[in-house]
Amino acid sequence: MSSNFSMFGMPSDVKFCTKCVISNQRPNSTIEFLAKDTANKSGIKIDDKFVCSACKYNDEKNIINWKDREKELIELCKKHKKKSGYDVVVPGSGGKDSGYTAHILKYRYGLNPLTVTWAPHIYTEIGRKNFDNWIKIGGFDNILFTPNGRLHKLLTKLAFKNLLHPFQPFIIGQKIIGPLIASKFKIPLIFYGESPSEYGNNPEDNKLPIMDKKFFTFSNLDNIHLGGLKLREIIEKYKFKLNDFHPYLPLENEKIDQNNIEVHHLGYYLKWDQQNAYYYSVENTGFKPNLERTEGTYSKYVSLDDKIDRFHFYTYFIKFGIGQATYDAAQEIRSGKISREEGVMLVKKFDSEFPKKYFKEFLEYIDLNENEFWETINRFRSPHLWTINEKKEWQIKHQVY
Ligand SMILES: [Zn+2]
């Protein structure tokens, strides 16, 4: 394989955003070329100036008329407010973002939310505590949905081995559980927190308040893959029934149209600020950060719920060269909490850190030994991102500067 060969269709030429620290390897986002021979703010000479879609969206947030947006929110709430029963489904774990979203919709905008949670693989103590506080101190009704443990374990293992994406089944389930419960309870409104544009998805998406329905509908069962295998293959090989997959399958188109379910993001209506969501949740829903920082980053209030969560970020780092510290630093640079120089330093220090604290639990959960784990990890190191150094160790080729 050529040393510049790129796996997963990523650009083989690695570029970093000159405003934050994210690279062009992030899936579903772009880095735009702006001007030649410009030095970035921190004074480091960079030949070309590149700006990622998340930074572009961040600038756009400053010119949006948020008063008008809030009026749209008030109108929407009026339309959905019922005399009795639930007005809105808020999916979430009770972390700072869903904590803030559910609380503000209920106590500032007068809706009656039903909160819905797709259970973590293995709760951490702090994650479970934050979830309980959200319900007890925040004051919400909640459905905690726990998927079939035997199937969820298998799917997580397949997704790790075939895609190096152990969180894929969780992400799919988490995406579907809101619409699924909304449909069962006939609640036509779903609210998520921040807009996906905050993380670099196409800023155009946030010009529409409503999420594209293709995220939770499908037309043909034969097109469904889970953990890198066709659904039908898993059923045959591992002796499951189609019905076992109910919580992982998108709702059928007809059901959605019957109930006219709308999916909105609060980040479209209110100017989103992560730190603000954090302080709000601490004050109103009993949210607590961890006592120690999360491995792979410097933050104490991200990825707290699930012991397996940090393997999501670690595998992301192996595949795309982007770890959790990059995400956290990028977002804090954008909101002006830290400088780009500080961000670069934090990425260099924490991004590649191996999450050893729950390694044993993770191996037990996916039923693999350490050799199989590393064999899988190394199989997904794209040659354009990774090389073996003189000490015969894997080394990442491009670091943010
Ligand atoms: Zn950026």
Short mmCIF file of C-alpha atoms and ligand atoms in Angstrom, two decimals:
data_model
loop_
_atom_site.label_atom_id
_atom_site.label_comp_id
_atom_site.label_asym_id
_atom_site.label_seq_id
_atom_site.Cartn_x
_atom_site.Cartn_y
_atom_site.Cartn_z
CA MET A 1 0.00 0.00 0.00
CA SER A 2 1.28 3.46 -0.83
CA SER A 3 2.09 5.51 2.24
CA ASN A 4 -0.43 8.08 1.13
CA PHE A 5 -3.23 5.60 0.59
CA SER A 6 -6.28 6.69 2.56
CA MET A 7 -8.89 4.32 3.98
CA PHE A 8 -12.61 5.14 4.45
CA GLY A 9 -12.57 7.68 1.60
CA MET A 10 -10.84 10.38 3.66
CA PRO A 11 -8.81 13.10 1.91
CA SER A 12 -5.23 11.79 1.63
CA ASP A 13 -3.87 15.30 2.12
CA VAL A 14 -4.28 16.10 5.84
CA LYS A 15 -5.15 19.71 6.61
CA PHE A 16 -5.99 21.44 9.87
CA CYS A 17 -8.42 24.25 10.42
CA THR A 18 -6.40 27.38 11.17
CA LYS A 19 -9.07 28.77 13.52
CA CYS A 20 -9.57 25.67 15.68
CA VAL A 21 -7.67 22.34 15.77
CA ILE A 22 -9.92 19.99 13.79
CA SER A 23 -8.62 18.35 10.62
CA ASN A 24 -10.26 17.60 7.29
CA GLN A 25 -10.38 13.91 8.26
CA ARG A 26 -13.64 14.35 10.17
CA PRO A 27 -16.42 12.58 8.26
CA ASN A 28 -19.40 14.72 7.11
CA SER A 29 -17.56 18.01 7.26
CA THR A 30 -15.42 20.23 5.11
CA ILE A 31 -12.46 22.53 5.47
CA GLU A 32 -12.61 25.49 3.17
CA PHE A 33 -9.69 27.27 1.67
CA LEU A 34 -9.83 30.98 2.51
CA ALA A 35 -6.69 32.94 1.66
CA LYS A 36 -3.01 32.34 0.93
CA ASP A 37 -0.03 33.35 3.05
CA THR A 38 -2.03 34.36 6.07
CA ALA A 39 -0.82 33.94 9.59
CA ASN A 40 -3.34 32.72 12.06
CA LYS A 41 -4.37 34.63 15.16
CA SER A 42 -1.79 33.10 17.46
CA GLY A 43 0.94 34.32 15.14
CA ILE A 44 2.06 30.95 13.81
CA LYS A 45 2.82 31.19 10.11
CA ILE A 46 0.61 28.89 8.14
CA ASP A 47 0.91 28.95 4.37
CA ASP A 48 -2.75 28.64 3.67
CA LYS A 49 -5.70 29.58 5.75
CA PHE A 50 -8.34 26.90 6.13
CA VAL A 51 -11.60 27.17 8.01
CA CYS A 52 -13.70 24.17 9.02
CA SER A 53 -17.46 24.04 8.72
CA ALA A 54 -17.93 24.17 12.51
CA CYS A 55 -15.92 27.42 12.74
CA LYS A 56 -17.88 28.80 9.83
CA TYR A 57 -21.12 27.96 11.59
CA ASN A 58 -19.77 29.50 14.78
CA ASP A 59 -19.23 32.81 12.93
CA GLU A 60 -22.71 32.60 11.45
CA LYS A 61 -24.14 32.30 14.97
CA ASN A 62 -23.05 35.89 15.58
CA ILE A 63 -25.19 37.29 12.79
CA ILE A 64 -28.34 35.24 13.43
CA ASN A 65 -31.21 37.23 14.93
CA TRP A 66 -31.73 35.14 18.06
CA LYS A 67 -34.72 37.22 19.22
CA ASP A 68 -36.57 36.18 16.06
CA ARG A 69 -35.50 32.62 16.50
CA GLU A 70 -36.85 32.58 20.04
CA LYS A 71 -40.16 33.92 18.75
CA GLU A 72 -40.27 30.95 16.36
CA LEU A 73 -39.69 28.67 19.35
CA ILE A 74 -42.52 30.27 21.31
CA GLU A 75 -44.87 29.80 18.34
CA LEU A 76 -43.81 26.18 17.98
CA CYS A 77 -44.44 25.53 21.67
CA LYS A 78 -47.88 27.15 21.42
CA LYS A 79 -48.72 24.86 18.51
CA HIS A 80 -47.70 21.72 20.40
CA LYS A 81 -48.96 22.54 23.89
CA LYS A 82 -51.75 20.11 24.75
CA LYS A 83 -54.41 20.28 27.46
CA SER A 84 -53.23 16.96 28.85
CA GLY A 85 -50.46 14.46 28.26
CA TYR A 86 -46.97 14.96 26.89
CA ASP A 87 -46.14 17.71 24.40
CA VAL A 88 -42.60 16.76 23.47
CA VAL A 89 -40.12 13.88 23.59
CA VAL A 90 -36.61 14.84 24.72
CA PRO A 91 -34.13 12.01 24.13
CA GLY A 92 -30.97 12.09 26.21
CA SER A 93 -28.81 10.67 28.96
CA GLY A 94 -29.24 13.45 31.50
CA GLY A 95 -25.85 14.89 30.64
CA LYS A 96 -25.45 18.65 30.42
CA ASP A 97 -27.04 19.05 26.95
CA SER A 98 -30.19 16.97 27.34
CA GLY A 99 -30.47 18.19 30.95
CA TYR A 100 -30.52 21.78 29.78
CA THR A 101 -32.85 21.10 26.82
CA ALA A 102 -35.55 19.25 28.77
CA HIS A 103 -35.42 21.71 31.65
CA ILE A 104 -35.65 24.88 29.61
CA LEU A 105 -38.49 23.50 27.44
CA LYS A 106 -40.46 22.60 30.54
CA TYR A 107 -39.77 25.48 32.89
CA ARG A 108 -39.23 28.40 30.54
CA TYR A 109 -41.40 27.49 27.55
CA GLY A 110 -44.16 25.54 29.34
CA LEU A 111 -44.06 22.22 27.50
CA ASN A 112 -44.59 18.89 29.25
CA PRO A 113 -41.68 16.69 28.13
CA LEU A 114 -41.35 12.94 28.25
CA THR A 115 -37.63 12.25 28.47
CA VAL A 116 -36.30 9.08 26.87
CA THR A 117 -32.96 7.41 27.46
CA TRP A 118 -31.19 4.68 25.54
CA ALA A 119 -29.22 2.99 28.32
CA PRO A 120 -25.41 3.06 28.20
CA HIS A 121 -23.57 -0.26 27.67
CA ILE A 122 -22.18 -0.11 31.22
CA TYR A 123 -23.12 2.83 33.43
CA THR A 124 -20.33 4.61 35.28
CA GLU A 125 -21.15 5.61 38.83
CA ILE A 126 -21.15 9.32 37.97
CA GLY A 127 -23.21 8.70 34.81
CA ARG A 128 -25.91 6.87 36.73
CA LYS A 129 -25.94 9.56 39.39
CA ASN A 130 -26.36 12.33 36.82
CA PHE A 131 -29.16 10.40 35.15
CA ASP A 132 -30.96 9.92 38.49
CA ASN A 133 -30.51 13.59 39.38
CA TRP A 134 -31.89 14.70 36.02
CA ILE A 135 -35.13 12.84 36.76
CA LYS A 136 -35.32 13.51 40.50
CA ILE A 137 -33.92 17.03 40.84
CA GLY A 138 -34.79 18.28 37.34
CA GLY A 139 -38.27 16.82 37.70
CA PHE A 140 -39.17 14.78 34.62
CA ASP A 141 -40.96 11.63 33.57
CA ASN A 142 -38.52 9.29 31.89
CA ILE A 143 -38.44 6.06 29.97
CA LEU A 144 -35.12 4.28 30.38
CA PHE A 145 -34.90 1.90 27.45
CA THR A 146 -32.44 -0.96 27.87
CA PRO A 147 -31.92 -3.03 24.74
CA ASN A 148 -31.60 -6.83 24.65
CA GLY A 149 -28.20 -7.31 26.30
CA ARG A 150 -27.21 -10.42 24.35
CA LEU A 151 -27.94 -8.82 20.99
CA HIS A 152 -26.45 -5.43 21.90
CA LYS A 153 -23.20 -7.10 22.99
CA LEU A 154 -23.00 -9.06 19.74
CA LEU A 155 -23.68 -5.98 17.60
CA THR A 156 -21.06 -3.99 19.53
CA LYS A 157 -18.50 -6.75 18.97
CA LEU A 158 -19.30 -6.99 15.24
CA ALA A 159 -19.13 -3.22 14.89
CA PHE A 160 -15.73 -3.18 16.61
CA LYS A 161 -14.26 -6.02 14.55
CA ASN A 162 -15.74 -5.13 11.16
CA LEU A 163 -15.81 -1.33 11.31
CA LEU A 164 -13.70 -0.33 14.32
CA HIS A 165 -16.83 1.50 15.40
CA PRO A 166 -17.97 -0.13 18.66
CA PHE A 167 -20.47 2.64 19.30
CA GLN A 168 -22.38 2.17 16.06
CA PRO A 169 -25.24 0.07 17.57
CA PHE A 170 -25.57 2.53 20.47
CA ILE A 171 -25.66 5.51 18.11
CA ILE A 172 -28.30 3.86 15.93
CA GLY A 173 -30.43 2.92 18.94
CA GLN A 174 -30.07 6.37 20.45
CA LYS A 175 -31.16 7.95 17.18
CA ILE A 176 -34.24 5.77 16.83
CA ILE A 177 -35.48 5.63 20.41
CA GLY A 178 -36.87 9.20 20.33
CA PRO A 179 -39.00 8.76 17.20
CA LEU A 180 -39.97 5.24 18.34
CA ILE A 181 -41.35 6.44 21.68
CA ALA A 182 -42.88 9.54 20.07
CA SER A 183 -44.71 7.31 17.65
CA LYS A 184 -45.92 4.88 20.36
CA PHE A 185 -47.17 7.71 22.61
CA LYS A 186 -48.44 9.75 19.66
CA ILE A 187 -46.36 12.79 20.57
CA PRO A 188 -45.61 14.65 17.33
CA LEU A 189 -42.67 16.74 18.58
CA ILE A 190 -39.10 15.66 19.37
CA PHE A 191 -36.42 18.03 20.64
CA TYR A 192 -32.69 17.45 20.70
CA GLY A 193 -30.16 19.87 22.14
CA GLU A 194 -27.31 21.37 20.18
CA SER A 195 -27.34 21.49 16.41
CA PRO A 196 -25.07 18.94 14.65
CA SER A 197 -23.55 21.97 12.88
CA GLU A 198 -21.80 22.77 16.19
CA TYR A 199 -19.56 19.78 15.46
CA GLY A 200 -19.02 20.46 11.79
CA ASN A 201 -21.99 18.95 9.98
CA ASN A 202 -23.12 21.04 7.05
CA PRO A 203 -24.10 24.52 8.38
CA GLU A 204 -26.88 24.58 5.75
CA ASP A 205 -28.61 21.88 7.80
CA ASN A 206 -29.11 24.29 10.64
CA LYS A 207 -30.96 26.78 8.48
CA LEU A 208 -33.89 24.40 8.71
CA PRO A 209 -35.34 23.77 12.13
CA ILE A 210 -36.53 20.28 11.25
CA MET A 211 -34.28 17.26 10.97
CA ASP A 212 -34.38 15.35 7.72
CA LYS A 213 -36.70 12.37 8.08
CA LYS A 214 -34.34 10.09 6.22
CA PHE A 215 -32.49 9.72 9.52
CA PHE A 216 -35.23 7.57 10.89
CA THR A 217 -37.02 6.04 7.95
CA PHE A 218 -36.07 3.31 5.48
CA SER A 219 -37.55 1.69 2.44
CA ASN A 220 -35.97 -1.71 2.12
CA LEU A 221 -34.96 -4.21 4.79
CA ASP A 222 -32.26 -5.64 2.52
CA ASN A 223 -30.38 -2.35 2.71
CA ILE A 224 -30.02 -2.50 6.47
CA HIS A 225 -26.55 -3.25 7.82
CA LEU A 226 -25.53 -3.48 11.46
CA GLY A 227 -21.98 -3.94 12.67
CA GLY A 228 -20.80 -4.19 9.07
CA LEU A 229 -23.03 -7.19 8.26
CA LYS A 230 -26.33 -7.42 6.47
CA LEU A 231 -29.21 -7.75 8.92
CA ARG A 232 -30.28 -11.01 7.26
CA GLU A 233 -26.76 -12.47 7.70
CA ILE A 234 -26.80 -11.73 11.44
CA ILE A 235 -30.23 -13.32 11.81
CA GLU A 236 -29.12 -16.48 10.04
CA LYS A 237 -25.65 -16.81 11.51
CA TYR A 238 -26.44 -15.94 15.12
CA LYS A 239 -29.98 -17.30 15.35
CA PHE A 240 -31.84 -14.11 16.13
CA LYS A 241 -35.29 -13.14 14.90
CA LEU A 242 -36.15 -10.04 12.91
CA ASN A 243 -38.27 -8.83 15.81
CA ASP A 244 -35.20 -8.78 18.07
CA PHE A 245 -33.95 -5.87 15.95
CA HIS A 246 -37.03 -3.73 16.46
CA PRO A 247 -35.26 -0.95 18.45
CA TYR A 248 -32.46 -0.71 15.85
CA LEU A 249 -34.71 -0.42 12.83
CA PRO A 250 -35.89 2.93 11.57
CA LEU A 251 -39.61 3.50 11.76
CA GLU A 252 -41.52 2.93 8.59
CA ASN A 253 -42.37 6.01 6.56
CA GLU A 254 -46.13 5.61 6.98
CA LYS A 255 -46.02 5.63 10.76
CA ILE A 256 -44.09 8.89 10.83
CA ASP A 257 -46.43 10.59 8.39
CA GLN A 258 -49.49 9.43 10.28
CA ASN A 259 -48.30 11.13 13.42
CA ASN A 260 -46.56 14.02 11.67
CA ILE A 261 -43.57 13.74 13.91
CA GLU A 262 -41.24 16.73 13.76
CA VAL A 263 -37.64 16.60 14.97
CA HIS A 264 -36.10 19.90 16.10
CA HIS A 265 -32.84 21.05 17.66
CA LEU A 266 -32.87 23.64 20.41
CA GLY A 267 -29.62 24.98 18.94
CA TYR A 268 -31.61 26.35 16.02
CA TYR A 269 -33.76 28.51 18.31
CA LEU A 270 -31.41 29.51 21.13
CA LYS A 271 -27.75 30.46 20.77
CA TRP A 272 -25.93 27.37 21.95
CA ASP A 273 -23.02 27.58 24.35
CA GLN A 274 -21.65 24.32 25.82
CA GLN A 275 -20.38 26.00 28.96
CA ASN A 276 -23.71 27.67 29.50
CA ALA A 277 -25.52 24.32 29.15
CA TYR A 278 -23.07 22.93 31.71
CA TYR A 279 -23.65 25.67 34.31
CA TYR A 280 -27.41 25.56 33.73
CA SER A 281 -27.48 21.78 34.32
CA VAL A 282 -25.34 22.01 37.43
CA GLU A 283 -27.77 24.54 38.85
CA ASN A 284 -31.07 23.05 37.74
CA THR A 285 -30.76 19.30 37.24
CA GLY A 286 -28.06 18.35 39.75
CA PHE A 287 -25.48 17.61 37.06
CA LYS A 288 -22.00 16.94 38.42
CA PRO A 289 -18.69 16.75 36.58
CA ASN A 290 -16.31 13.93 37.35
CA LEU A 291 -13.64 14.24 40.01
CA GLU A 292 -11.00 13.26 37.46
CA ARG A 293 -10.63 14.18 33.82
CA THR A 294 -11.92 11.80 31.15
CA GLU A 295 -9.09 9.76 29.58
CA GLY A 296 -8.19 11.03 26.12
CA THR A 297 -9.03 14.64 26.97
CA TYR A 298 -8.57 17.29 29.64
CA SER A 299 -12.25 17.85 30.40
CA LYS A 300 -14.10 16.59 33.47
CA TYR A 301 -17.60 16.93 32.11
CA VAL A 302 -17.68 15.04 28.81
CA SER A 303 -18.34 11.36 28.09
CA LEU A 304 -19.17 10.51 31.66
CA ASP A 305 -22.07 8.08 31.32
CA ASP A 306 -20.66 4.94 29.82
CA LYS A 307 -17.53 2.94 30.63
CA ILE A 308 -17.25 2.04 26.95
CA ASP A 309 -17.63 5.57 25.63
CA ARG A 310 -13.93 6.36 25.62
CA PHE A 311 -13.33 3.45 23.22
CA HIS A 312 -15.62 5.26 20.83
CA PHE A 313 -13.23 8.22 20.86
CA TYR A 314 -10.10 6.08 20.89
CA THR A 315 -11.19 4.14 17.79
CA TYR A 316 -12.17 7.43 16.16
CA PHE A 317 -8.64 8.66 16.85
CA ILE A 318 -7.16 5.53 15.23
CA LYS A 319 -9.36 5.84 12.13
CA PHE A 320 -9.40 9.60 11.60
CA GLY A 321 -6.53 10.93 13.72
CA ILE A 322 -9.04 12.97 15.72
CA GLY A 323 -9.44 12.23 19.42
CA GLN A 324 -11.66 13.64 22.11
CA ALA A 325 -9.19 16.33 23.17
CA THR A 326 -9.34 17.68 19.59
CA TYR A 327 -13.12 17.90 19.78
CA ASP A 328 -13.13 19.52 23.20
CA ALA A 329 -10.35 21.99 22.38
CA ALA A 330 -11.90 22.91 19.02
CA GLN A 331 -15.19 23.71 20.69
CA GLU A 332 -13.59 25.73 23.50
CA ILE A 333 -11.48 27.72 21.02
CA ARG A 334 -14.64 28.55 19.06
CA SER A 335 -16.46 29.76 22.15
CA GLY A 336 -13.42 31.83 23.17
CA LYS A 337 -12.67 29.87 26.35
CA ILE A 338 -9.11 28.98 25.32
CA SER A 339 -6.66 30.23 22.69
CA ARG A 340 -5.66 28.17 19.66
CA GLU A 341 -2.14 27.81 21.11
CA GLU A 342 -3.54 26.33 24.31
CA GLY A 343 -5.76 24.06 22.22
CA VAL A 344 -2.79 22.78 20.19
CA MET A 345 -0.93 22.03 23.42
CA LEU A 346 -3.89 20.17 24.93
CA VAL A 347 -4.38 18.08 21.78
CA LYS A 348 -0.70 17.09 21.77
CA LYS A 349 -0.88 16.15 25.41
CA PHE A 350 -4.15 14.18 25.58
CA ASP A 351 -5.51 13.18 22.17
CA SER A 352 -3.59 9.92 21.82
CA GLU A 353 -3.99 8.76 25.42
CA PHE A 354 -5.09 5.13 25.63
CA PRO A 355 -8.18 4.62 27.86
CA LYS A 356 -6.80 2.03 30.23
CA LYS A 357 -9.19 2.51 33.14
CA TYR A 358 -12.02 0.43 31.67
CA PHE A 359 -9.98 -1.61 29.17
CA LYS A 360 -10.67 -4.90 30.94
CA GLU A 361 -14.39 -4.23 31.12
CA PHE A 362 -14.44 -3.34 27.44
CA LEU A 363 -12.65 -6.56 26.44
CA GLU A 364 -15.04 -8.56 28.62
CA TYR A 365 -18.03 -6.77 27.15
CA ILE A 366 -17.08 -7.52 23.55
CA ASP A 367 -15.59 -10.91 24.49
CA LEU A 368 -12.16 -10.41 22.89
CA ASN A 369 -8.64 -10.93 24.17
CA GLU A 370 -5.96 -8.25 24.13
CA ASN A 371 -4.24 -9.62 21.01
CA GLU A 372 -7.48 -9.64 19.04
CA PHE A 373 -8.14 -6.10 20.23
CA TRP A 374 -4.79 -4.77 18.95
CA GLU A 375 -4.94 -6.80 15.76
CA THR A 376 -8.27 -5.11 14.99
CA ILE A 377 -7.00 -1.64 15.97
CA ASN A 378 -3.91 -1.96 13.75
CA ARG A 379 -5.94 -3.21 10.79
CA PHE A 380 -7.73 0.16 10.71
CA ARG A 381 -4.68 2.43 10.76
CA SER A 382 -4.78 4.19 7.45
CA PRO A 383 -1.29 4.50 5.85
CA HIS A 384 -1.81 8.21 5.17
CA LEU A 385 -2.22 8.81 8.94
CA TRP A 386 0.04 6.23 10.59
CA THR A 387 3.62 5.06 10.29
CA ILE A 388 5.95 2.81 12.30
CA ASN A 389 8.89 4.68 13.81
CA GLU A 390 12.50 3.55 14.59
CA LYS A 391 11.34 2.19 17.94
CA LYS A 392 8.91 -0.02 16.02
CA GLU A 393 5.96 1.84 17.50
CA TRP A 394 2.94 3.23 15.71
CA GLN A 395 3.18 6.96 15.29
CA ILE A 396 0.70 9.44 13.93
CA LYS A 397 2.08 11.31 10.93
CA HIS A 398 0.28 14.63 11.15
CA GLN A 399 -0.24 16.65 14.29
CA VAL A 400 -1.90 19.98 14.59
CA TYR A 401 0.56 22.87 14.88
ZN ZN B 1 -12.30 25.12 12.81
#
